[in-house]
Tab-separated table of C-alpha atoms in Angstrom:
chain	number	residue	atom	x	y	z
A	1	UNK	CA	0.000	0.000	0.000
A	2	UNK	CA	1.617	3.236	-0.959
A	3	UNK	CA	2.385	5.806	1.861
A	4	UNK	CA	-0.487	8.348	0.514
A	5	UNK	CA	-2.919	6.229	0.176
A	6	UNK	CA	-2.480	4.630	3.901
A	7	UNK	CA	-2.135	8.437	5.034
A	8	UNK	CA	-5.609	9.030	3.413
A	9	UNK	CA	-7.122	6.185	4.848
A	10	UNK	CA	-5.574	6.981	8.546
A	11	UNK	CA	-7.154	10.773	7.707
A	12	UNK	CA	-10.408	9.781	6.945
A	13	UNK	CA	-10.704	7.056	9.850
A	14	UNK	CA	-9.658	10.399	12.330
A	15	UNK	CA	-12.964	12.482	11.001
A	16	UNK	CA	-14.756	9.310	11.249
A	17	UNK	CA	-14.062	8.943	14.926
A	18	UNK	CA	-14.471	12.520	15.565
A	19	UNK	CA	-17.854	12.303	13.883
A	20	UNK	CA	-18.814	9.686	16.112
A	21	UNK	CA	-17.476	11.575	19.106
A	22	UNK	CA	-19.475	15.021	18.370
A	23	UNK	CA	-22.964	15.651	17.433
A	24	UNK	CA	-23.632	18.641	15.332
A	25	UNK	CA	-26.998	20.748	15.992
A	26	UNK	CA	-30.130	18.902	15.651
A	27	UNK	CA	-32.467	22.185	14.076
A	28	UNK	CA	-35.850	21.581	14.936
A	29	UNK	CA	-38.381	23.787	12.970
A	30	UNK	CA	-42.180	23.883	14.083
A	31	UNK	CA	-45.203	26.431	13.522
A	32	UNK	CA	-45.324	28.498	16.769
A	33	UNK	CA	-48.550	30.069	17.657
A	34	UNK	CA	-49.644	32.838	20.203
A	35	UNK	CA	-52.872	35.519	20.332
A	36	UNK	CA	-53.615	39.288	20.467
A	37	UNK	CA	-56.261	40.731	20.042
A	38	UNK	CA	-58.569	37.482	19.262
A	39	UNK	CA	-56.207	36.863	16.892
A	40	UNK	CA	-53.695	33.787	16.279
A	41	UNK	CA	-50.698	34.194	14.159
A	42	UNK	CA	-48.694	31.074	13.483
A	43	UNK	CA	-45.113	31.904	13.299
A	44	UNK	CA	-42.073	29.524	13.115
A	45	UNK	CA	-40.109	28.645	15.713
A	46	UNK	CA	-36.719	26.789	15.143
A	47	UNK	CA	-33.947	25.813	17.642
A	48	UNK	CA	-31.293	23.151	18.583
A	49	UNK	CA	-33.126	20.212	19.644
A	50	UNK	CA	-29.387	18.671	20.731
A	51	UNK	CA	-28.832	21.535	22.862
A	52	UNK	CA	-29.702	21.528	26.274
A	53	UNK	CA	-28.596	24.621	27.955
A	54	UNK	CA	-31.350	27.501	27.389
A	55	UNK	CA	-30.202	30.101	24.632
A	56	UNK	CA	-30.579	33.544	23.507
A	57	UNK	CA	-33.792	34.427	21.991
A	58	UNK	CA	-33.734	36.357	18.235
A	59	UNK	CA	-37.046	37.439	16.737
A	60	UNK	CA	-37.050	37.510	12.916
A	61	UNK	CA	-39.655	39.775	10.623
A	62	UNK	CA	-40.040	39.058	7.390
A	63	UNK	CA	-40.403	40.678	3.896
A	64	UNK	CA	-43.548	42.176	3.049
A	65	UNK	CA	-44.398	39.205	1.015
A	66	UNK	CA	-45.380	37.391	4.285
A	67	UNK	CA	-44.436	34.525	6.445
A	68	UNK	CA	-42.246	32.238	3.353
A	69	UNK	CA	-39.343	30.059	3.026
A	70	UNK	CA	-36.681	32.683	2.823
A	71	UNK	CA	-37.912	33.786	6.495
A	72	UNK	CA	-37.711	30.399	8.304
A	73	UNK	CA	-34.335	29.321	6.149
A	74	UNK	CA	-33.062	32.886	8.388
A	75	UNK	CA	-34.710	31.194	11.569
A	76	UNK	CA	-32.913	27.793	10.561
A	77	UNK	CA	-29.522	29.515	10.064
A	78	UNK	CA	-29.517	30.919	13.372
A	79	UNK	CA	-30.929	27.685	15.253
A	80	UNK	CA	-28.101	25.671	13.890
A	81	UNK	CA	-25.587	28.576	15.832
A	82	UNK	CA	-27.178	28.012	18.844
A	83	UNK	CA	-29.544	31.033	19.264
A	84	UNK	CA	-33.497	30.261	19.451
A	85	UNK	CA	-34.964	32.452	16.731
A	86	UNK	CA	-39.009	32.538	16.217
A	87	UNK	CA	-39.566	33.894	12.382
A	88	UNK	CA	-43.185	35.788	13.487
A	89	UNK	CA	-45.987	36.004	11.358
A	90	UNK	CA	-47.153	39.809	11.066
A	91	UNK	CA	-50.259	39.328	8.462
A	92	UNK	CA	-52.045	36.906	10.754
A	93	UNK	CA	-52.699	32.994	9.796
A	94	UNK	CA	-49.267	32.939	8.227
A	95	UNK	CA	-50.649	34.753	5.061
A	96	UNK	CA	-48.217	35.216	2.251
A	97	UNK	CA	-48.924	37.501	-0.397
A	98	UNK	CA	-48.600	35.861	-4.136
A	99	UNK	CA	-48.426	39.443	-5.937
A	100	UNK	CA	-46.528	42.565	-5.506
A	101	UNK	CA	-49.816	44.207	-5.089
A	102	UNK	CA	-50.981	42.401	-2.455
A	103	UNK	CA	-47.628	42.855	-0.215
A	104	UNK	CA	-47.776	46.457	-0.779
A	105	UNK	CA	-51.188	46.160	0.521
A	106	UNK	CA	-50.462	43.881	3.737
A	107	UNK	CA	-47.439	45.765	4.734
A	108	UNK	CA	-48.858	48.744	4.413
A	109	UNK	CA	-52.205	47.612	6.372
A	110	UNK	CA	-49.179	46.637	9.469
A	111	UNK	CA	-47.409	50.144	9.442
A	112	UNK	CA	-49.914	52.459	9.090
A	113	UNK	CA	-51.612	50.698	12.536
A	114	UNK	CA	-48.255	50.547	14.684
A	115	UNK	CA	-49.820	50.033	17.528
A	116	UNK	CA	-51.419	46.797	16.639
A	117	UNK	CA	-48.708	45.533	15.235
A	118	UNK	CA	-46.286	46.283	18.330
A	119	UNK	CA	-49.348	44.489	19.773
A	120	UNK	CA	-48.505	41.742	17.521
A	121	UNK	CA	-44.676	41.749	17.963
A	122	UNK	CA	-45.165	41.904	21.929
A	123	UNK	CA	-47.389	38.834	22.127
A	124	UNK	CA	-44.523	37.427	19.995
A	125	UNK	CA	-41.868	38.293	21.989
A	126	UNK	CA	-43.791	37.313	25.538
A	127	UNK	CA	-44.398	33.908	23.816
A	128	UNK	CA	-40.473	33.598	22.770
A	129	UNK	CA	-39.720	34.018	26.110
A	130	UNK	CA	-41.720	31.584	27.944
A	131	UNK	CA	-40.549	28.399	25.496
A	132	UNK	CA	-37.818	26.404	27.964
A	133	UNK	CA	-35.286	26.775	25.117
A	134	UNK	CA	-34.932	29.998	25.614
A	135	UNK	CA	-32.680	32.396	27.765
A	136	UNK	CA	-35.530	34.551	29.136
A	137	UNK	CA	-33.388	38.087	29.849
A	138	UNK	CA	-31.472	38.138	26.443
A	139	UNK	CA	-33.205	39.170	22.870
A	140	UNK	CA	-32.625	40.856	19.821
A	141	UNK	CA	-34.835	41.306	16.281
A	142	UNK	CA	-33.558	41.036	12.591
A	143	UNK	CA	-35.708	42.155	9.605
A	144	UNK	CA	-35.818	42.250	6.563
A	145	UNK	CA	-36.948	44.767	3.759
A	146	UNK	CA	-40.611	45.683	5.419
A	147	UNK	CA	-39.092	43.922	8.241
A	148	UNK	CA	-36.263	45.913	8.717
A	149	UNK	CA	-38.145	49.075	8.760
A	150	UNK	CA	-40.293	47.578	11.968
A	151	UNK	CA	-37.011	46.473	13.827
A	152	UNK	CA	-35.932	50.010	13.211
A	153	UNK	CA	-39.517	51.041	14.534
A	154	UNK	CA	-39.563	48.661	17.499
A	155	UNK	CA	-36.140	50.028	18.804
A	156	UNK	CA	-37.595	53.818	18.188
A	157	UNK	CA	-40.444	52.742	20.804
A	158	UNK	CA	-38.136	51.283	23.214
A	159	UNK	CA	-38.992	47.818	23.072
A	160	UNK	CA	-36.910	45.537	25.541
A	161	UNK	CA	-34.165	44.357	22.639
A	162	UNK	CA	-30.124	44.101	23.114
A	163	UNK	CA	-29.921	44.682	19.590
A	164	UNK	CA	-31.993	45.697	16.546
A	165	UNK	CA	-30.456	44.401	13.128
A	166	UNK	CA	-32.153	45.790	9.739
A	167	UNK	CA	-31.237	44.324	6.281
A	168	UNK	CA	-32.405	46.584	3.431
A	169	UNK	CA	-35.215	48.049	5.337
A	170	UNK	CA	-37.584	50.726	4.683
A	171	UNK	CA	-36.834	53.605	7.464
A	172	UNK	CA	-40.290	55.174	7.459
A	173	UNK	CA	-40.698	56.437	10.610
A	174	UNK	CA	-44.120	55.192	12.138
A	175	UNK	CA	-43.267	55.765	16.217
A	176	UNK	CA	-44.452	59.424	17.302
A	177	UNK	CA	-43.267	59.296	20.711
A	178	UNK	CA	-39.873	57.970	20.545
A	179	UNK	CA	-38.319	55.950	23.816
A	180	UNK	CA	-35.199	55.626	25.214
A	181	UNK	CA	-33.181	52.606	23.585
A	182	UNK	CA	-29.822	51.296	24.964
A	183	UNK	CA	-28.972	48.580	23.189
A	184	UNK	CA	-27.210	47.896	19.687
A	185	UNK	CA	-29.053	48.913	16.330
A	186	UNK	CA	-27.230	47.862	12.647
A	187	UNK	CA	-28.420	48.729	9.395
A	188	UNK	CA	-27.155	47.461	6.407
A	189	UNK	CA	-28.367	48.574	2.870
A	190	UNK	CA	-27.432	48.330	-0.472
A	191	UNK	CA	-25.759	51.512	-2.052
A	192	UNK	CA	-27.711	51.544	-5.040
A	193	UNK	CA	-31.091	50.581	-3.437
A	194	UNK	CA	-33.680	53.022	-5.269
A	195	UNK	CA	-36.525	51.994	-2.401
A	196	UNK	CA	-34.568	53.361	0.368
A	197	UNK	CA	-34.800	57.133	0.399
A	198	UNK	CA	-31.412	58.036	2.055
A	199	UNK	CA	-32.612	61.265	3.720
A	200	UNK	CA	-35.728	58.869	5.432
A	201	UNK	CA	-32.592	56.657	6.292
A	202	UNK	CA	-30.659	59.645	8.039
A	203	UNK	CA	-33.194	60.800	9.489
A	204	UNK	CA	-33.928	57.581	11.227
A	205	UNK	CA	-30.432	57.107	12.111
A	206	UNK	CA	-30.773	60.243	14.033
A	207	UNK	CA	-34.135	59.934	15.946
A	208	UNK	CA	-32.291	56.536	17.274
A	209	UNK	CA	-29.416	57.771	17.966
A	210	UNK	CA	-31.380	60.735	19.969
A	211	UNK	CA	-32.762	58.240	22.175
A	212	UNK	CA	-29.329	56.744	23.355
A	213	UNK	CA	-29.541	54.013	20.647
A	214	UNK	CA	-25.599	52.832	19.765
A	215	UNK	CA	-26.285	53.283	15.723
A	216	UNK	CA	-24.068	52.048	12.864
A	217	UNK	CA	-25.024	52.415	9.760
A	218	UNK	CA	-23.366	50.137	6.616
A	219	UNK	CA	-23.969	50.889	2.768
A	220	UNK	CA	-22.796	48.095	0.324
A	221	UNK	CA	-21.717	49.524	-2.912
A	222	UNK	CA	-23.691	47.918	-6.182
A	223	UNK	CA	-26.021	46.476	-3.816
A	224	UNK	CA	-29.917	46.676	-4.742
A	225	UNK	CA	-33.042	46.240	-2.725
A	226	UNK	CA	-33.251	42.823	-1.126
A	227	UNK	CA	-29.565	42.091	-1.717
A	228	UNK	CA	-29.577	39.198	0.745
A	229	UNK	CA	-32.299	37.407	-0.727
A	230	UNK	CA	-31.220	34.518	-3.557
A	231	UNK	CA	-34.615	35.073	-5.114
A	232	UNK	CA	-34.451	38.939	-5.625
A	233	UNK	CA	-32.983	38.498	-9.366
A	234	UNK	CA	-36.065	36.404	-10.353
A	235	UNK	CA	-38.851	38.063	-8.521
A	236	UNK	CA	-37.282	41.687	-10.277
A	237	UNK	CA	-37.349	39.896	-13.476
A	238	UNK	CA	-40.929	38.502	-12.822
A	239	UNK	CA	-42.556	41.513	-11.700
A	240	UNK	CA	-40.314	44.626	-12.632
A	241	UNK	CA	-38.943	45.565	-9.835
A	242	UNK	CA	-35.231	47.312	-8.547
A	243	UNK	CA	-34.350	43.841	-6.899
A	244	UNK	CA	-30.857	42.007	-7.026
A	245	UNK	CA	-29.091	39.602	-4.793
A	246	UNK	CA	-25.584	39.953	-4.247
A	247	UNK	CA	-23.599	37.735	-2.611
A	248	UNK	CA	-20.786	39.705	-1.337
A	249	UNK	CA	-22.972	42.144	0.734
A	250	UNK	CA	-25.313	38.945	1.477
A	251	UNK	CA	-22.092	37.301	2.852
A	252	UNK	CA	-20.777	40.577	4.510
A	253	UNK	CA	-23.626	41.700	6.040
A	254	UNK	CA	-24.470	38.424	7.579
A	255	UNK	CA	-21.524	37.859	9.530
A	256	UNK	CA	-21.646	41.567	10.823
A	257	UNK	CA	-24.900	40.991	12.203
A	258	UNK	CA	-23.944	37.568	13.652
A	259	UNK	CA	-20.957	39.617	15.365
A	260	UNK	CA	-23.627	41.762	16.199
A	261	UNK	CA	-25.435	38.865	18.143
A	262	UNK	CA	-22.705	37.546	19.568
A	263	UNK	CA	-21.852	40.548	21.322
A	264	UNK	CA	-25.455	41.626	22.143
A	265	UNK	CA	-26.724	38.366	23.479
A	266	UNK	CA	-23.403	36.185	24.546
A	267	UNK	CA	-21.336	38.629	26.401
């Protein structure tokens, strides 16, 4: 037997027995329901089934085209590095919108009643809490797109977050009576994003930063709207729209915000 061979064969029967010796995460993903208002909303919870020691909680909002599989593929992500992360359903009974028109219509329904949908987002975050996988006193919220834009919101009104992390999100402004905030808000958009009016974006930056937020701000150049999302090239070419995924500032931005997390929620 030649020596390379034998030293492949001793290689592979090391990861072998290290495999055998370590168990990698077990990501369990399940709908998630809790009430407000005489209303159920079926989010989707996922989390390390393998792990036994509670973990940070990290609440996800999604796109304006609902409750979908980019959403909980986010919630998975995080699950499998150890944080407990409930994707919440904003429309009510998981409703995804099939139609540009219609998620222009049920985001715009959520924002322009903020405080039924902090309603929404509390009932989420009370529910979060209370599941034994979770470490009660730590939290943070990622969003996306529409979802960014009510992260950006919820840390305005001084919900109880460590950190507020907004991909690509619209910064319209729907809190009147801004709240203190001390914990950690990111925002990372695409340079060339034609949805995000960079004057709404200052502006927002400010009004956080007012309130004792700790605000940093990250522009990707060549990035479009909904740069993180595979999808965004074919949904832009199916319906017209300024949407483009790049993988750079997908890759970029993610591990920023997981540093984010990690020093938010684990130290």
């Amino acid at each position: 037997m030649g020596r390379l061979l034998l030293a492949s064969l001793l290689s592979l029967m090391c990861v072998s027995a290290w495999a055998d010796e370590v168990e990698g995460p077990h990501v369990q993903g399940e709908t998630f329901e809790y009430t407000t208002g005489g209303q159920t909303y079926q989010g989707y919870l996922a989390y390390n089934a393998s792990d036994d020691e509670p973990r940070p909680g990290v609440l996800l909002v999604h796109e304006w085209w609902g409750l979908n599989d980019y959403i909980k593929h986010k919630a998975d992500q995080l699950a499998a590095l150890g944080f407990v992360a409930l994707a919440v359903d904003m429309y009510g009974d998981g409703k995804v919108a099939q139609h540009p028109k219609d998620a222009k219509a049920f985001s715009s329904q959520v924002m322009q009643d903020w405080p039924s949908a902090r309603a929404r987002l509390e009932a989420a975050m009370s529910a979060l809490r209370q599941h034994p996988a979770v470490r009660e006193n730590r939290m943070a919220a990622i969003g996306y797109c529409f979802g960014g834009g009510v992260v950006m919101n919820m840390a305005l009104a001084g919900m109880p977050l460590d950190a507020a992390i907004s991909f690509h999100g619209s910064p319209t402004q729907v809190v009147t009576n801004p709240q203190p905030f001390d914990g950690l808000v990111r925002i990372y958009n695409g340079q060339d994003d034609p949805l995000v009016d960079p004057e709404a974006l200052d502006s927002m930056a400010d009004a956080l930063k007012k309130d004792g937020a700790d605000v940093r701000v990250v522009q990707y150049p060549g990035a479009k709207h909904a740069f993180t999302n595979p999808d965004a090239d074919a949904l832009a070419k199916e319906y017209d729209l300024p949407l483009g995924y790049n993988a750079a500032a997908d890759a970029a931005s993610w591990q920023a915000a997981l540093l984010t997390l990690d020093e938010a929620l684990n130290q």
